[in-house]
Coordinates of C-alpha atoms and ligand atoms in Angstrom, one line a residue:
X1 CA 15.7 5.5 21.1
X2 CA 11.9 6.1 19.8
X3 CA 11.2 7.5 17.0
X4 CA 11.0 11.4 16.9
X5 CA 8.9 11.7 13.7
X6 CA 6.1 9.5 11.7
X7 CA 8.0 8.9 8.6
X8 CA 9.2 5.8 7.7
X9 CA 12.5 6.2 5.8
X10 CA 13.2 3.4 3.9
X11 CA 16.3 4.1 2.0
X12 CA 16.5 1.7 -1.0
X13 CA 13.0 2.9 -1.9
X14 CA 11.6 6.5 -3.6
X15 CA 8.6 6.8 -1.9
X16 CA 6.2 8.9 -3.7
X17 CA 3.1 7.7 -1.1
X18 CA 3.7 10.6 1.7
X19 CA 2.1 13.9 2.0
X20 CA 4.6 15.4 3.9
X21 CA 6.6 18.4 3.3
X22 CA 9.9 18.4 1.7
X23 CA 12.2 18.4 4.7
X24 CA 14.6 21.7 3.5
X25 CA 11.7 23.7 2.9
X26 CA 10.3 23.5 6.4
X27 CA 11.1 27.0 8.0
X28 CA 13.3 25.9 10.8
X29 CA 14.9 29.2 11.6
X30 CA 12.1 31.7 10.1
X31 CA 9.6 29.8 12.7
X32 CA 12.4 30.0 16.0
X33 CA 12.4 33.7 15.2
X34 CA 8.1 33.6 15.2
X35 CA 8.2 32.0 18.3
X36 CA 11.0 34.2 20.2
X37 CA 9.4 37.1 18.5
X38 CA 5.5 36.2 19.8
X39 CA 7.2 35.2 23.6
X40 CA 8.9 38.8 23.7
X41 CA 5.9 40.5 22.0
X42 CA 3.0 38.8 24.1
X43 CA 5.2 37.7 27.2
X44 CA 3.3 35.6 30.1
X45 CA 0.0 36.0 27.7
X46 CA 1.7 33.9 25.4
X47 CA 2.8 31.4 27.7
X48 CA -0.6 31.0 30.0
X49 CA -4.4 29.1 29.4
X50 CA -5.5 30.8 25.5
X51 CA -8.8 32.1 24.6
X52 CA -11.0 29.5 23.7
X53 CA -11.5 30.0 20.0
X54 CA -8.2 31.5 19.7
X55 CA -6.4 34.2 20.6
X56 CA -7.7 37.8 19.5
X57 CA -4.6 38.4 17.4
X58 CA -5.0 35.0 15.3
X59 CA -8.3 35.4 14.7
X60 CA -7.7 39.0 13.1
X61 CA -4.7 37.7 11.4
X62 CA -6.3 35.1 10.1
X63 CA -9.5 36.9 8.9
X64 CA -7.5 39.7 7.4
X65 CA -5.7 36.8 5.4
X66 CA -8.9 34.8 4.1
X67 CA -10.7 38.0 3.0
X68 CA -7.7 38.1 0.6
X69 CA -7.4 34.1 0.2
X70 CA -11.1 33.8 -0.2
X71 CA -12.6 36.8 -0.1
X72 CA -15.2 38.0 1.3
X73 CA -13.3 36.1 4.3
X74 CA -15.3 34.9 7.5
X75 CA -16.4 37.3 10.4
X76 CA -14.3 36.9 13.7
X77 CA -17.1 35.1 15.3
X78 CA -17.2 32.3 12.7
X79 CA -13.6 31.4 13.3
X80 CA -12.3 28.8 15.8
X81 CA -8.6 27.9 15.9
X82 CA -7.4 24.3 15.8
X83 CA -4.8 21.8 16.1
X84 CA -4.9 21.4 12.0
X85 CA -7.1 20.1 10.0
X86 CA -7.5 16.6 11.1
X87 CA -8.6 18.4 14.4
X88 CA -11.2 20.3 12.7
X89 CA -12.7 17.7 11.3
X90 CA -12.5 15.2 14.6
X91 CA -14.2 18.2 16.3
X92 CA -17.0 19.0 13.3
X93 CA -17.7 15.3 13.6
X94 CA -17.7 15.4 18.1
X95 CA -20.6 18.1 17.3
X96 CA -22.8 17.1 14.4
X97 CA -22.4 12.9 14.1
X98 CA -23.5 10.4 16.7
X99 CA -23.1 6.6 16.0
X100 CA -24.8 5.2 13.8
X101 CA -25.2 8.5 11.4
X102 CA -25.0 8.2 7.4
X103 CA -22.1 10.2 6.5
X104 CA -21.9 11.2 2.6
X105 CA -18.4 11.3 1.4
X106 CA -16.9 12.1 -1.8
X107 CA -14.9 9.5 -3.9
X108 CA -12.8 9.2 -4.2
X109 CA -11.3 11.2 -1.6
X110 CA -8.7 12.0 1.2
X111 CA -8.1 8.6 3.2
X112 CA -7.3 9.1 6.5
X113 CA -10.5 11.7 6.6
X114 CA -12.4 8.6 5.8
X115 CA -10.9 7.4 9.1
X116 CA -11.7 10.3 11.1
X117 CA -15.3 10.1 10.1
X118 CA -15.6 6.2 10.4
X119 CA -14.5 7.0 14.2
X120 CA -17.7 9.0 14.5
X121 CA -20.8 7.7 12.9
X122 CA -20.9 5.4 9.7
X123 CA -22.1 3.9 7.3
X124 CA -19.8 6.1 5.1
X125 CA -21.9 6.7 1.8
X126 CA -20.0 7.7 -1.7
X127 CA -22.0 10.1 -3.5
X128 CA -22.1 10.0 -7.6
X129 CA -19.1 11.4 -9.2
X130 CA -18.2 11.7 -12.7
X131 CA -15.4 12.8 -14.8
X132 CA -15.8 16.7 -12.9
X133 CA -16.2 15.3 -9.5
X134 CA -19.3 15.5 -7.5
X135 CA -22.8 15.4 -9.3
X136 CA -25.3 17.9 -7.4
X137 CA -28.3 16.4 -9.1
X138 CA -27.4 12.9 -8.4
X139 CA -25.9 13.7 -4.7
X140 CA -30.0 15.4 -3.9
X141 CA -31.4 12.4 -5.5
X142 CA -29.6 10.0 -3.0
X143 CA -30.1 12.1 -0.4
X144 CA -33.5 11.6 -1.2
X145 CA -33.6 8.2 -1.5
X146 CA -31.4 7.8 2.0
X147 CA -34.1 10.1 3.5
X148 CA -37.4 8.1 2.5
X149 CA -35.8 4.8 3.9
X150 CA -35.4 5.8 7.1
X151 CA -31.6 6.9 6.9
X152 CA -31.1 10.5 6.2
X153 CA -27.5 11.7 5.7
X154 CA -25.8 14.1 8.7
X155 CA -23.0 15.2 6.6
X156 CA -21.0 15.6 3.4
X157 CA -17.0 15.6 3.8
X158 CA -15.3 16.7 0.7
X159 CA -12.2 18.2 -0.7
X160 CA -12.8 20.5 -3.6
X161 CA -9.8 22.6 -4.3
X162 CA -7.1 20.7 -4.9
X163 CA -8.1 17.6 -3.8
X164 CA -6.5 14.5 -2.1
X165 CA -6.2 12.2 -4.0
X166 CA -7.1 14.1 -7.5
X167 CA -5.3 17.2 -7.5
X168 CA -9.0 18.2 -9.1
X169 CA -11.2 21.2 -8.0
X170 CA -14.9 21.3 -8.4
X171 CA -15.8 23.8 -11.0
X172 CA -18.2 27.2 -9.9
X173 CA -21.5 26.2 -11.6
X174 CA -21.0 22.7 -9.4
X175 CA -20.2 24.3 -6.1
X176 CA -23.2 26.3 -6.6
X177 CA -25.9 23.5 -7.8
X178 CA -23.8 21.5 -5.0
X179 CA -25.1 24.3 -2.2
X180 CA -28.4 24.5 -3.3
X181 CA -28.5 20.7 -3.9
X182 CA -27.6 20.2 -0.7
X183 CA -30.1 22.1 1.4
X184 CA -29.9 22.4 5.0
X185 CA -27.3 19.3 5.3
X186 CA -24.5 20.2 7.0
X187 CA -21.2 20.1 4.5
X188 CA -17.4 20.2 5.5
X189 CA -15.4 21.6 3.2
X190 CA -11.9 20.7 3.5
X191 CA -9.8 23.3 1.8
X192 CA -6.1 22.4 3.2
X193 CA -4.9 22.9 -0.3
X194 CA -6.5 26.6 -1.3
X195 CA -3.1 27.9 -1.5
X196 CA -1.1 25.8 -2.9
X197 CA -2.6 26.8 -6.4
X198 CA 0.3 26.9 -9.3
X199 CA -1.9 28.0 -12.3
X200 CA -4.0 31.0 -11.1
X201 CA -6.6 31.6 -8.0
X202 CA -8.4 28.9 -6.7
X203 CA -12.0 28.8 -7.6
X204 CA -14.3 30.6 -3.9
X205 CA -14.7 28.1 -1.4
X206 CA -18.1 26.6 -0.8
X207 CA -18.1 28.0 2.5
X208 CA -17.6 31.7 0.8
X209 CA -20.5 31.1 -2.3
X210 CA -22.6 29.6 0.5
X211 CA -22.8 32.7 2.7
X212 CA -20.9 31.2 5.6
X213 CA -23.6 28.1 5.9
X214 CA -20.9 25.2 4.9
X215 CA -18.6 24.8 7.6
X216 CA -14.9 24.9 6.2
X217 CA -11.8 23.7 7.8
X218 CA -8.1 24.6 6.9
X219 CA -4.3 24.1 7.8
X220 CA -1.2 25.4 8.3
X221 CA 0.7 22.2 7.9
X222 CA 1.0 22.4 4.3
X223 CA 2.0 26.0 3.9
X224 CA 3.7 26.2 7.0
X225 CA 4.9 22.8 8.4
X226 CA 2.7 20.0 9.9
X227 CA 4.8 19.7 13.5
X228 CA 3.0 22.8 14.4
X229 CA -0.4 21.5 14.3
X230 CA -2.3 24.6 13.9
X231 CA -5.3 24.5 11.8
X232 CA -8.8 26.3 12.0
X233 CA -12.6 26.2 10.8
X234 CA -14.5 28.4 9.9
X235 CA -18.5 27.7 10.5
X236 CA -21.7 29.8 11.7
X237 CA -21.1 31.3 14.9
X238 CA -23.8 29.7 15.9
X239 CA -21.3 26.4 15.9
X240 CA -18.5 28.1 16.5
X241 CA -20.2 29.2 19.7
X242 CA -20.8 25.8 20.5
X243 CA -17.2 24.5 20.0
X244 CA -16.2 27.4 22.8
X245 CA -18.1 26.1 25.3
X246 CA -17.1 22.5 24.9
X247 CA -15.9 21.4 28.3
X248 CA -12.3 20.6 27.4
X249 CA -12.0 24.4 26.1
X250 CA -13.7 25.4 29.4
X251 CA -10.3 23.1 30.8
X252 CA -7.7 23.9 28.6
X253 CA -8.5 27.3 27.2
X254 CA -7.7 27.8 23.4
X255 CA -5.9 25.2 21.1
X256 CA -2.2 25.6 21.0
X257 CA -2.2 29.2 21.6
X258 CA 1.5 30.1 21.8
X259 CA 1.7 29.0 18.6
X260 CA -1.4 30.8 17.3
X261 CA 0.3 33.9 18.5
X262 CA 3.7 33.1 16.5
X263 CA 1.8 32.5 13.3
X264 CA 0.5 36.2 13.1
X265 CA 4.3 37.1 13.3
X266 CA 5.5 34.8 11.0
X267 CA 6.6 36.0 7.6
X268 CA 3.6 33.9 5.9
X269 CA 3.3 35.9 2.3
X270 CA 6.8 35.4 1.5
X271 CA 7.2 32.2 3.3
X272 CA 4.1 31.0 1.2
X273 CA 5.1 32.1 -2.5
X274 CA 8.7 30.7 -1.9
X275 CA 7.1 26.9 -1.4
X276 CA 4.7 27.6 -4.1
X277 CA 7.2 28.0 -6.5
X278 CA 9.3 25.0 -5.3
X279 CA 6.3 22.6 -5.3
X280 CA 5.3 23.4 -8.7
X281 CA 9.0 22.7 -10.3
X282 CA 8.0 19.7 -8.4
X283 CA 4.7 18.9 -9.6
X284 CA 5.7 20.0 -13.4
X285 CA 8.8 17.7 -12.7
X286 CA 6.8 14.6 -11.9
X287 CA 4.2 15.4 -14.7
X288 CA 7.2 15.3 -17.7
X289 CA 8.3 12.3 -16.4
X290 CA 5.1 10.5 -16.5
X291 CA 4.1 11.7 -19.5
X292 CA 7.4 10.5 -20.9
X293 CA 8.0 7.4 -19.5
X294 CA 4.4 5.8 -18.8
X295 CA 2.5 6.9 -22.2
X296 CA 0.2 4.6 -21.8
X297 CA -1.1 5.9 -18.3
X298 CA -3.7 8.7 -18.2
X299 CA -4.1 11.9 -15.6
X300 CA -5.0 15.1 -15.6
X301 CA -2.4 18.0 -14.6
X302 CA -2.8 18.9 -11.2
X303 CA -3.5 22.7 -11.0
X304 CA -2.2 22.8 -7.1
X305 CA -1.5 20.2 -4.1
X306 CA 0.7 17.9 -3.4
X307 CA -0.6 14.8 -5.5
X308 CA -1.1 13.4 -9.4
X309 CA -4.0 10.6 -9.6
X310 CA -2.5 8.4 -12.2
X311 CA -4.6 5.6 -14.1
X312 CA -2.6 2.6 -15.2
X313 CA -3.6 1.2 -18.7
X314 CA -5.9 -2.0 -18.5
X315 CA -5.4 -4.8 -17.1
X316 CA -3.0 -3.5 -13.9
X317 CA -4.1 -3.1 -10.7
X318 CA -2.1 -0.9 -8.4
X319 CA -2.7 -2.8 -5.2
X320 CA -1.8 -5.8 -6.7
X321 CA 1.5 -4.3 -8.2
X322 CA 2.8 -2.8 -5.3
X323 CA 4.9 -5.4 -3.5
X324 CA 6.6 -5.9 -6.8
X325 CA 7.0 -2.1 -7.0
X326 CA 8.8 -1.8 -3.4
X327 CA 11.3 -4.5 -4.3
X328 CA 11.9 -2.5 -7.7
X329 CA 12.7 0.8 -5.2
X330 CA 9.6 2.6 -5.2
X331 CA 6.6 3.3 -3.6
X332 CA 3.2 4.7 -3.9
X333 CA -0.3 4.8 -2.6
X334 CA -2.9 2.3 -4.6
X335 CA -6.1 4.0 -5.4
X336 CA -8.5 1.7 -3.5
X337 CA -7.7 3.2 -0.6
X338 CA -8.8 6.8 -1.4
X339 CA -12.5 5.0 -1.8
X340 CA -15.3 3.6 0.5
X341 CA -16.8 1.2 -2.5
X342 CA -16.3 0.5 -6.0
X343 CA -12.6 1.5 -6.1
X344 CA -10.8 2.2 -9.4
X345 CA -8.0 -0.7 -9.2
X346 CA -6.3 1.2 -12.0
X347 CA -6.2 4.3 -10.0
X348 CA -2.6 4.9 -7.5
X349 CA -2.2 8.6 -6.5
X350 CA 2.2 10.0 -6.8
X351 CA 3.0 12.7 -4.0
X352 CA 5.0 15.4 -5.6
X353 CA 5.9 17.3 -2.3
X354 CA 8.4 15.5 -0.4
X355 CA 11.0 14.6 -3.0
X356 CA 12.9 16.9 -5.4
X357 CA 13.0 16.8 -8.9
X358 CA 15.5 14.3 -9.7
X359 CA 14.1 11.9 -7.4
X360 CA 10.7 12.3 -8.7
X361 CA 12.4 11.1 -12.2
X362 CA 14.0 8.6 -10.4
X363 CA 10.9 7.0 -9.3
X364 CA 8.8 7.6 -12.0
X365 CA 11.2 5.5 -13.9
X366 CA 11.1 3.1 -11.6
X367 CA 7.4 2.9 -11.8
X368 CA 7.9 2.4 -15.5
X369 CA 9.6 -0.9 -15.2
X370 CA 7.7 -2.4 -13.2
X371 CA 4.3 -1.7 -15.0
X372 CA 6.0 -2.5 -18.1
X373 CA 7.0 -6.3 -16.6
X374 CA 3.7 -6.9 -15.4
X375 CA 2.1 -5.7 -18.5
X376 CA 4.5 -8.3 -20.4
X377 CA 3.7 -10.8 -17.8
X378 CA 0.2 -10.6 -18.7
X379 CA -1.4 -13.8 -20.2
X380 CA -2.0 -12.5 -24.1
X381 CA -5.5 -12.3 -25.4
X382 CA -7.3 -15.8 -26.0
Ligands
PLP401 C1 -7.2 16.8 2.4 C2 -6.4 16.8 3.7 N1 -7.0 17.2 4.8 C3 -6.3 17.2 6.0 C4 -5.0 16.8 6.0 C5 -4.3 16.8 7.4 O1 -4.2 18.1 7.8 P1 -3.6 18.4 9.2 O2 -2.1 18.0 9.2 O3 -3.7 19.9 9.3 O4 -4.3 17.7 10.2 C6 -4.4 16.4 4.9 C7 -3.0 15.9 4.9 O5 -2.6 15.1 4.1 C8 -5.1 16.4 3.7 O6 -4.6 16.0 2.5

């Protein structure tokens, strides 16, 4: 038979490269009650062609929801409803890039983004980054730069709450200097991990501190679960408009509606702290037992996410190591892919959200050996 799902179990190794849910928190029967509940509530409305940018109900729901997520939250008309976040962006990109178009990303950042937007235009162009993440000052001066040779920029993709690889958000002062920076270019923010913060609120999204200019996209597959694909952006209604009357909208009517409708009768508050709670016993789980067992490693606590960005002490490089890692029994994903250019081959980013604590230990000491043999293999200092 095919396979029903995209993970690859492999059973003799911890994998600690997937950012997918853990399986037993998924809502299996909380989400067949949704659904029956949405069918019986919205009957053939549920079940014929949706409203293009979603169904009236969603789009309150979900506005409702962000003005307490992010407030001041977006007005209806700068909503459109999508199949995740992945779709948001393949759709940002159908409007804004044509081939051939600069694209300014962060770096590092989330990888398979970086494919989405090499489908579209390219080059793909890192912007400066230091210890804090993007540099506003430096990102205006390349755009600058770009601009006077004849190869302005037509978007910045960047994740910075929580991000993927990281787990690092941009601080206020930057998202700020970043806006005004950034002047009329257009900026996708994506903000699929805004709440799944485990040490307080997440700092306003850019799309909130820039009056509703950046366009911002978000999901329910990591509060939720990712078989539902159900995302959303949330953009001027200028482009939102523009999305609407796309012609396979004007076909198909709104994106996944049925299941747009279950969402607003889902139980998402209390689904959403009972996960948040479980993934951060998982993320302060994997943090003890890299601090314990890899000393000489460095990273910074993720404050919410899904991932730890771990920095190997000199001389190892995680793309390298990793065969010798999978025959040890565990797996991970090496840094160099979370960057267009100039990767850090130190770098190797741990997913917390998949595996419960005692795996997580498992693997981390796993990890441990096998950095330690190479280290020893090493040839000493001349
Ligand atoms: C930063 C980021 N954006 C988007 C996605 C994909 O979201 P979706 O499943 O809603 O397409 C992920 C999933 O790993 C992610 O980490």
């Amino acid at each position: 038979m095919l396979p029903t799902v995209q993970f690859r179990s492999r059973p003799a190794i911890i994998d600690l490269s997937w950012g997918h849910p853990r399986p037993d928190l998924l809502p299996v029967d909380d989400w067949a009650e949704a659904y029956g509940t949405a069918i019986r509530r919205y009957r053939s409305a549920a079940l014929t062609y949706g409203r293009g940018q979603g169904p009236g109900p969603m789009i309150d729901w979900l506005c409702a929801h962000l003005a307490v997520t992010d407030p001041p939250g977006p007005r209806p008309a700068e909503v459109f409803i999508t199949a995740g976040a992945s779709h948001a962006l393949e759709l940002s990109c159908s409007l804004l890039i044509r081939p051939g178009d600069p694209i300014l990303v962060d770096a590092p950042t989330y990888h398979l983004g970086l494919r989405i937007l090499a489908d579209h235009g390219g080059p793909l162009i890192p912007v400066p980054t230091d210890a804090d993440g993007i540099d506003p000052a430096a990102t205006r001066e390349l755009i600058g730069e770009l601009s006077r040779s004849g190869r302005p920029p037509k978007l910045l993709y960047l994740v910075p709450t929580h991000g993927n690889p990281t787990g690092r958000s941009l601080c206020v002062a930057r998202r700020t200097a970043l806006i005004e920076a950034l002047g009329d270019l257009p900026v996708i923010e994506d903000d699929t991990y805004r709440e799944l913060s485990y040490d307080g609120p997440a700092p306003p999204s850019l799309f909130a501190l820039s009056g509703g200019t950046v366009i911002r996209i978000g999901s329910f597959a990591k509060t939720v679960a990712p078989g539902l694909r159900l995302g959303w952006l949330t953009a001027r209604p200028d482009l939102v408009a523009a999305l609407t009357r796309r012609g396979y909208v004007d076909s198909g009517g709104g994106v996944n509606h049925a299941t747009a409708l279950a969402m607003t009768t889902f139980g998402y508050g209390r689904h959403v702290e009972r996960i948040r709670q479980a993934y951060a016993g998982q993320r302060d789980a994997l943090v003890s037992a890299v601090a314990a067992a890899l000393p000489d490693a460095s990273f910074a606590v993720p404050a919410g996410g899904w991932f730890l960005w771990l920095r190997l002490p000199p001389g190892l490089d995680t793309a390298r190591l990793l065969p010798a890692a999978e025959a040890a029994g565990v797996s991970y994903v090496p840094g160099d892919r979370f960057y267009v250019t100039d990767a850090d081959s130190r770098r190797l980013r741990l997913s917390f959200s998949m595996l419960d604590a005692s795996a997580l230990r498992a693997g981390v000491h796993r990890l441990a050996d096998v950095t330690r043999l190479a280290e020893t293999a090493q040839p000493a200092p001349g």
